Amino acid sequence: MARKSIHGQWSSRWAFVLAATGSAVGLGNIWRFPYVTGENGGGAFVLVYLLCVALIGLPVMMAEVLIGRRGRQSPMNTMRTLAEEEGKSLHWRFLGWMGVLAGFAILSFYSVVAGWTLAYVFRLGAGIFESASAVSVAIVFDQLVADPERLLAWHTVFLVMSTVVVSRGVKSGLEKAVRILMPALFLLLVVMVGYAMGQGMFTEGLKYLFEPDFSELTASGVLEAMGQAFFSLSLGMGAIMIYGSYLSSHASIVHTSVTIGVMDTLVAILAGLAIFPIVFAFGLEPQGGPGLIFKILPIAFGRMPGGEFFGVLFFVLLVFAAWTSAISLLEPIVAWMVENHGLNRVKASAYAGMVAWLLGIGSLLSLNAWSDYTVFGRTFFGLVEFLTADIMLPLGGVLIGVFAGWQMSRQSTMDELGLGDGFLYNAWRFLVRYVTPVGITLVLLNKMSDLF
Ligand code: PFF
């Protein structure tokens, strides 16, 4: 039953691993992981995060890839086709819809943050951080986010970049972008950790990340750790599903998923190790919020030999990491518009980009002109980030797991995973049938009780 995707196929298994890692590794690892870790007190949060990646994230990733590869269409159509094939309710296609909604919403604020990153390439290049104090580095960030016109310009540039790549299609667009950039980013992060080891308070940083203090952990912290696992692995909204739909039938889903999960986690930990020693060395607070890396890393670049060069390189690579993630946020929507509305890729990408661009304006204004308007204490930006990462992605993930574990037949998933009927297959099935749904429900309920 070999279905073919009308959108093309990756040229090799390795190309899929690179593209999916490109999707997973992004602002979530380098911008979001350190700042949510800082807001949640460090070690205990990191431990819960790692558990979520291993016990919930990886099994859901395998489920997403296998569903995508079996359906070989956009998430909405894949869900409908597979539900039909398994004789289950066609309502499952709404799961694809929820993913699309989440995708637009994530892309809208993601692009704003990617815009900060673009802006920083030029700030570092201009050498304004040379020997700068922590206070003046922070002022540069505060000035940037207080200026809606500048934010809008960078947000626009980034969305145009993402839309252009997606409009070029699977092979010529997506694949090329990731081949060199991912390894380069990894190397540069190692250099940064090396600097933090020599110049910062490295042991303090290590302790902060790896010494769990459970008194620091709240119900919200657990929810955020889980949300961060989904966000960082790009799970729960169809991005990995659509990438799976371009994967050859011979590739091992387990090997590829584990490789992606390990690389993603390594990058997040490296980012933490590069940042926290510098936070402590300058007597700063880990709870720096979304501006954390923008207020910390330039201090280091301003002091290290060749800092201007390394600083520009780092932010350029971060832009690329964000870029390869943003294209995976657009891809499911674009594939669907091509399949169902007969649009060509260029038009579909332009329309999708426009919606995300408009939504993003809400996020960027909430940093300045609308900063006083809050719902449940969150600005528009904070609210969209919370609703998508912490609620919609885990919810989407659990439903994907439930579909693979309870709605698809044992035979279908066994065929797709290619593990036979041994321990590994049964462990996976147990995780998606029981551990994932129970775990996610408990965390969500626990958080809700926190509200009352
Ligand atoms: N995983 C990306 C990151 O860590 O930056 C963000 C992301 C991409 C989330 C794609 C969700 C997604 F579907």
XYZ file of C-alpha atoms and ligand atoms in Angstrom:
465
model
C 0.000 0.000 0.000
C 2.593 2.506 -1.063
C 1.085 5.961 -1.075
C 3.089 8.816 -2.610
C 3.172 12.409 -1.500
C 2.331 14.910 -4.212
C 4.764 17.325 -2.602
C 7.880 15.191 -3.124
C 10.172 13.200 -0.897
C 13.428 13.726 1.036
C 16.445 12.601 -0.928
C 17.600 10.360 1.930
C 16.915 9.354 5.496
C 19.680 11.719 6.551
C 17.953 14.611 4.787
C 14.858 13.932 6.883
C 16.897 13.821 10.090
C 18.515 17.133 9.170
C 15.238 18.784 8.255
C 13.423 17.520 11.336
C 16.360 18.539 13.516
C 16.250 21.887 11.739
C 12.623 22.135 12.771
C 13.264 21.049 16.337
C 16.390 23.100 16.985
C 15.513 26.754 17.006
C 14.610 29.638 19.249
C 12.947 27.099 21.520
C 16.333 25.701 22.517
C 18.431 28.817 22.674
C 15.954 31.592 23.509
C 13.105 29.795 25.292
C 14.771 26.941 27.187
C 17.154 29.135 29.231
C 14.500 31.710 30.016
C 11.763 29.306 31.136
C 14.392 27.357 33.094
C 15.420 30.603 34.772
C 11.832 31.468 35.600
C 11.239 28.052 37.121
C 14.253 27.818 39.362
C 16.650 25.559 37.421
C 17.535 21.935 38.208
C 14.165 20.445 39.156
C 12.578 22.018 36.068
C 15.348 20.651 33.857
C 14.878 17.171 35.300
C 11.132 17.222 34.612
C 11.868 18.553 31.141
C 14.252 15.682 30.401
C 11.716 13.144 31.681
C 9.033 14.704 29.469
C 11.306 14.501 26.430
C 12.118 10.842 27.029
C 8.779 9.442 28.210
C 6.286 11.639 26.382
C 8.086 13.549 23.629
C 9.912 10.683 21.927
C 6.961 8.272 21.778
C 4.728 11.062 20.437
C 7.383 11.954 17.870
C 7.423 8.349 16.635
C 3.625 8.439 16.459
C 3.684 11.663 14.458
C 6.262 10.387 11.993
C 4.489 7.086 11.494
C 1.101 8.711 10.974
C 2.621 11.213 8.532
C 4.463 8.588 6.558
C 1.428 6.345 6.311
C -0.895 9.146 5.205
C 1.559 11.076 3.030
C -0.551 14.254 2.938
C -1.062 17.412 4.982
C -2.014 16.630 8.615
C -5.744 17.270 8.011
C -5.945 14.973 5.017
C -3.636 12.395 6.547
C -5.796 12.186 9.665
C -8.937 11.819 7.562
C -7.460 9.162 5.293
C -6.071 7.092 8.150
C -9.264 7.399 10.218
C -11.219 6.178 7.198
C -8.819 3.335 6.603
C -9.006 2.208 10.231
C -12.792 2.582 10.245
C -12.758 5.353 12.858
C -14.540 8.702 13.185
C -13.678 11.263 10.533
C -13.703 13.904 13.259
C -10.051 13.030 13.756
C -9.353 15.404 10.902
C -10.027 18.285 13.309
C -6.814 17.357 15.009
C -5.114 18.514 11.841
C -7.053 21.755 12.107
C -6.031 22.400 15.660
C -2.466 21.955 14.509
C -2.881 24.517 11.785
C -4.259 27.035 14.237
C -1.397 26.421 16.627
C 1.049 26.724 13.732
C -0.165 30.170 12.725
C -0.189 31.359 16.298
C 3.304 30.069 17.070
C 4.720 31.437 13.857
C 3.311 34.874 14.635
C 5.294 35.381 17.846
C 8.191 33.208 16.728
C 8.802 35.566 13.875
C 8.835 38.547 16.223
C 11.556 36.927 18.343
C 13.442 35.872 15.224
C 13.257 39.561 14.298
C 15.105 40.455 17.537
C 17.748 37.959 16.513
C 18.113 39.588 13.102
C 18.373 42.997 14.711
C 21.132 41.708 16.997
C 23.258 40.572 14.064
C 23.616 44.237 13.173
C 24.001 45.471 16.722
C 26.842 43.046 17.335
C 28.382 43.845 13.991
C 28.429 47.533 14.883
C 30.541 46.711 17.935
C 28.257 48.541 20.362
C 28.710 45.928 23.064
C 32.460 46.233 23.397
C 33.211 46.055 27.128
C 29.622 47.164 27.754
C 28.201 46.868 31.273
C 25.293 44.534 31.973
C 23.058 47.559 32.464
C 23.835 49.141 29.115
C 23.409 45.779 27.342
C 19.951 45.480 28.890
C 19.069 48.998 27.765
C 19.798 48.083 24.138
C 17.242 45.283 24.357
C 14.647 47.394 26.124
C 14.990 50.061 23.459
C 14.510 47.556 20.682
C 11.291 46.098 22.068
C 9.930 49.551 22.838
C 10.049 50.468 19.149
C 7.109 48.970 17.206
C 8.298 50.183 13.817
C 11.642 48.485 14.132
C 10.025 45.307 15.404
C 7.600 45.357 12.514
C 10.385 45.756 9.987
C 12.361 42.768 11.334
C 9.228 40.663 11.749
C 8.398 41.349 8.101
C 11.891 40.495 6.885
C 11.834 37.197 8.740
C 8.412 36.144 7.515
C 9.317 36.958 3.934
C 12.470 34.819 4.280
C 10.439 31.891 5.610
C 7.713 32.196 3.016
C 10.233 32.244 0.175
C 11.867 28.976 1.277
C 8.540 27.196 1.712
C 7.353 28.388 -1.666
C 10.321 26.615 -3.285
C 9.254 23.191 -2.048
C 10.628 20.212 -0.242
C 13.904 19.494 -1.958
C 15.172 22.729 -3.350
C 13.905 24.844 -0.487
C 13.821 23.053 2.815
C 16.620 20.586 2.457
C 19.332 22.911 1.286
C 18.891 25.324 4.144
C 19.802 22.836 6.867
C 22.772 20.874 5.590
C 25.582 23.139 6.726
C 23.888 25.448 9.157
C 22.911 22.988 11.846
C 26.421 21.578 12.401
C 27.831 25.120 12.350
C 25.441 26.275 15.061
C 26.329 23.289 17.172
C 30.057 24.014 16.892
C 29.628 27.639 17.800
C 27.588 26.736 20.857
C 30.434 24.504 21.982
C 32.792 27.480 21.599
C 30.428 29.579 23.734
C 30.321 26.931 26.431
C 34.116 26.897 26.320
C 34.102 30.640 26.956
C 31.593 30.320 29.783
C 33.797 27.614 31.328
C 36.825 29.855 31.335
C 35.314 33.210 32.153
C 31.991 32.642 33.866
C 31.030 30.883 37.077
C 30.813 27.503 35.414
C 30.228 25.380 38.510
C 27.412 27.678 39.578
C 25.858 27.278 36.139
C 26.217 23.504 36.249
C 24.677 23.339 39.699
C 21.832 25.582 38.659
C 20.980 23.336 35.721
C 21.554 19.935 37.253
C 21.046 20.155 41.005
C 17.301 19.726 41.480
C 15.686 21.720 44.238
C 12.111 20.512 44.278
C 10.954 23.311 46.533
C 11.353 25.558 43.489
C 9.006 23.488 41.348
C 5.335 24.477 41.033
C 2.392 22.979 39.124
C 2.915 25.688 36.513
C 6.568 24.716 36.323
C 5.682 21.103 35.527
C 3.213 22.241 32.866
C 5.790 24.562 31.374
C 8.437 21.831 31.336
C 6.053 19.614 29.414
C 5.026 22.442 27.086
C 8.673 23.256 26.486
C 9.364 19.611 25.564
C 6.608 19.730 22.931
C 7.627 23.146 21.679
C 11.277 22.266 21.438
C 10.686 18.955 19.662
C 8.144 20.631 17.300
C 5.459 18.176 18.375
C 1.697 18.321 18.590
C 0.825 20.433 15.580
C 1.693 18.437 12.494
C 5.134 19.852 11.659
C 6.916 16.570 12.292
C 3.933 14.743 10.794
C 4.262 16.546 7.473
C 8.034 16.021 7.457
C 7.355 12.333 8.124
C 5.101 12.294 5.078
C 8.141 13.025 2.905
C 10.187 10.195 4.469
C 11.009 7.066 2.524
C 9.250 3.895 3.624
C 12.550 2.151 4.305
C 13.916 4.526 6.928
C 13.741 3.522 10.593
C 11.362 5.779 12.475
C 12.828 4.843 15.831
C 16.436 5.613 14.916
C 15.593 8.880 13.262
C 13.352 10.054 16.125
C 15.912 9.221 18.775
C 18.623 11.042 16.819
C 16.435 14.143 16.525
C 15.457 14.053 20.206
C 19.065 13.678 21.378
C 20.364 16.498 19.171
C 17.581 18.823 20.245
C 18.190 18.139 23.927
C 21.935 18.564 23.563
C 21.521 21.978 21.977
C 19.194 23.154 24.751
C 21.587 21.977 27.457
C 24.554 23.582 25.683
C 22.620 26.845 25.488
C 21.955 26.642 29.228
C 25.626 25.933 29.907
C 26.665 28.903 27.779
C 24.277 31.314 29.466
C 23.921 30.632 33.179
C 27.643 30.826 34.108
C 27.646 34.335 32.619
C 24.411 35.245 34.413
C 26.035 34.348 37.729
C 29.426 35.850 36.948
C 27.763 39.245 36.469
C 25.524 38.927 39.505
C 22.396 38.930 37.325
C 19.094 37.193 37.895
C 18.215 33.979 36.017
C 14.590 35.201 35.852
C 15.361 37.620 33.029
C 12.222 36.677 31.067
C 12.058 36.520 27.274
C 14.901 39.010 26.952
C 17.358 36.769 28.842
C 19.730 35.695 26.063
C 19.635 39.120 24.454
C 20.727 40.682 27.728
C 23.327 38.052 28.623
C 25.162 36.866 25.527
C 26.216 40.336 24.308
C 28.008 40.865 27.636
C 30.159 37.838 26.853
C 30.698 38.823 23.218
C 31.657 42.329 24.313
C 34.537 40.906 26.332
C 35.868 37.879 24.509
C 38.683 38.153 21.978
C 37.140 38.262 18.509
C 33.777 38.829 20.189
C 32.413 40.953 17.400
C 33.035 38.211 14.869
C 31.739 35.410 17.083
C 28.753 37.482 18.104
C 27.685 38.164 14.545
C 28.262 34.529 13.617
C 26.240 33.308 16.585
C 23.223 35.464 15.855
C 23.408 34.664 12.131
C 23.301 30.973 12.959
C 20.464 31.541 15.395
C 18.541 33.273 12.618
C 19.102 30.195 10.466
C 17.974 27.889 13.253
C 14.813 29.954 13.634
C 14.361 29.971 9.888
C 14.481 26.186 9.555
C 11.905 25.947 12.360
C 9.614 28.582 10.898
C 9.445 26.789 7.570
C 8.220 23.671 9.338
C 5.479 25.749 10.968
C 4.294 26.905 7.550
C 4.676 23.645 5.659
C 1.564 21.777 6.950
C -0.704 24.722 6.133
C 0.808 25.254 2.720
C 0.612 21.548 1.838
C -3.065 21.581 2.782
C -3.841 24.641 0.644
C -2.115 22.994 -2.294
C -3.985 19.701 -1.799
C -7.464 21.025 -1.136
C -7.591 24.304 -2.942
C -5.389 23.610 -5.901
C -3.266 26.673 -5.142
C 0.339 26.607 -6.252
C 2.975 26.597 -3.524
C 3.975 30.183 -4.111
C 0.485 31.577 -3.612
C -0.266 29.247 -0.718
C 2.941 30.279 1.072
C 2.215 33.960 0.495
C -1.307 33.704 1.956
C -0.172 31.713 4.968
C 2.703 34.103 5.575
C 0.330 37.036 5.465
C -1.966 35.602 8.158
C 0.979 34.940 10.452
C 2.328 38.418 9.751
C -0.972 40.067 10.760
C -1.241 38.027 13.942
C 2.369 38.849 14.766
C 1.542 42.545 14.829
C -0.583 41.849 17.921
C 2.435 40.258 19.586
C 4.838 43.015 18.758
C 2.466 45.769 19.874
C 1.881 43.959 23.148
C 5.565 44.587 23.920
C 5.064 48.334 23.840
C 1.856 50.208 22.922
C -0.462 47.489 24.246
C 1.667 46.323 27.135
C -0.989 47.395 29.648
C -3.671 45.178 28.190
C -3.433 41.819 29.884
C -5.602 38.722 30.258
C -4.861 36.535 33.321
C -1.796 38.687 33.839
C -0.419 37.930 30.384
C 0.075 40.245 27.456
C -1.105 39.167 24.001
C 2.382 37.815 23.291
C 2.505 35.919 26.589
C -1.004 34.606 26.144
C -0.412 33.260 22.626
C 2.867 31.705 23.770
C 1.165 30.090 26.778
C -1.907 28.843 24.918
C 0.079 27.299 22.095
C 3.172 25.892 23.782
C 1.692 24.909 27.127
C -1.862 23.926 26.169
C -2.405 23.270 22.461
C 0.796 21.372 21.735
C 0.493 18.944 24.686
C -3.189 18.484 23.849
C -2.398 17.882 20.178
C 0.394 15.515 21.204
C -1.778 13.435 23.460
C -4.428 13.098 20.741
C -1.805 12.050 18.208
C -0.601 9.441 20.699
C -4.165 8.280 21.366
C -4.843 7.992 17.649
C -1.722 5.916 17.066
C -2.181 3.855 20.230
C -5.940 3.310 20.372
C -7.408 4.032 16.948
C -4.860 2.546 14.596
C -4.646 -1.204 14.615
C -1.680 -2.918 16.183
C -0.791 -4.272 12.778
C -0.697 -0.854 11.085
C 1.590 0.720 13.648
C 3.767 -2.379 13.800
C 4.195 -2.335 10.016
C 5.158 1.303 10.063
C 7.591 1.190 12.990
C 9.290 -1.938 11.670
C 10.304 -3.152 15.112
C 8.527 -6.501 14.990
C 6.480 -7.471 18.032
C 9.311 -7.301 20.541
C 9.991 -5.341 23.678
C 10.681 -2.030 21.939
C 7.427 -2.008 20.031
C 5.405 -2.940 23.080
C 7.168 -0.344 25.210
C 6.311 2.330 22.626
C 2.701 1.198 22.490
C 2.423 1.202 26.265
C 3.867 4.713 26.445
C 1.473 6.215 23.874
C -1.564 4.317 25.137
C -1.145 4.937 28.852
C 1.808 7.014 29.993
C 1.375 9.928 27.582
C -2.378 10.482 28.013
C -2.353 9.942 31.764
C 0.768 12.064 32.233
C -0.502 14.980 30.176
C -3.990 14.871 31.726
C -2.558 14.876 35.232
C -0.299 17.819 34.485
C -3.152 19.797 32.912
C -5.524 19.039 35.814
C -2.867 19.861 38.342
C -2.325 23.213 36.689
C -6.069 23.900 36.562
C -6.411 23.267 40.283
C -3.693 25.858 40.657
C -6.037 28.443 39.152
C -8.756 28.077 41.767
N 10.914 23.498 17.743
C 11.081 24.869 17.401
C 12.067 25.488 18.352
O 12.467 24.834 19.318
O 12.440 26.626 18.153
C 9.768 25.620 17.396
C 8.652 24.898 16.715
C 8.762 24.557 15.369
C 7.542 24.514 17.441
C 7.748 23.831 14.777
C 6.524 23.792 16.863
C 6.654 23.445 15.531
F 5.710 22.765 14.976
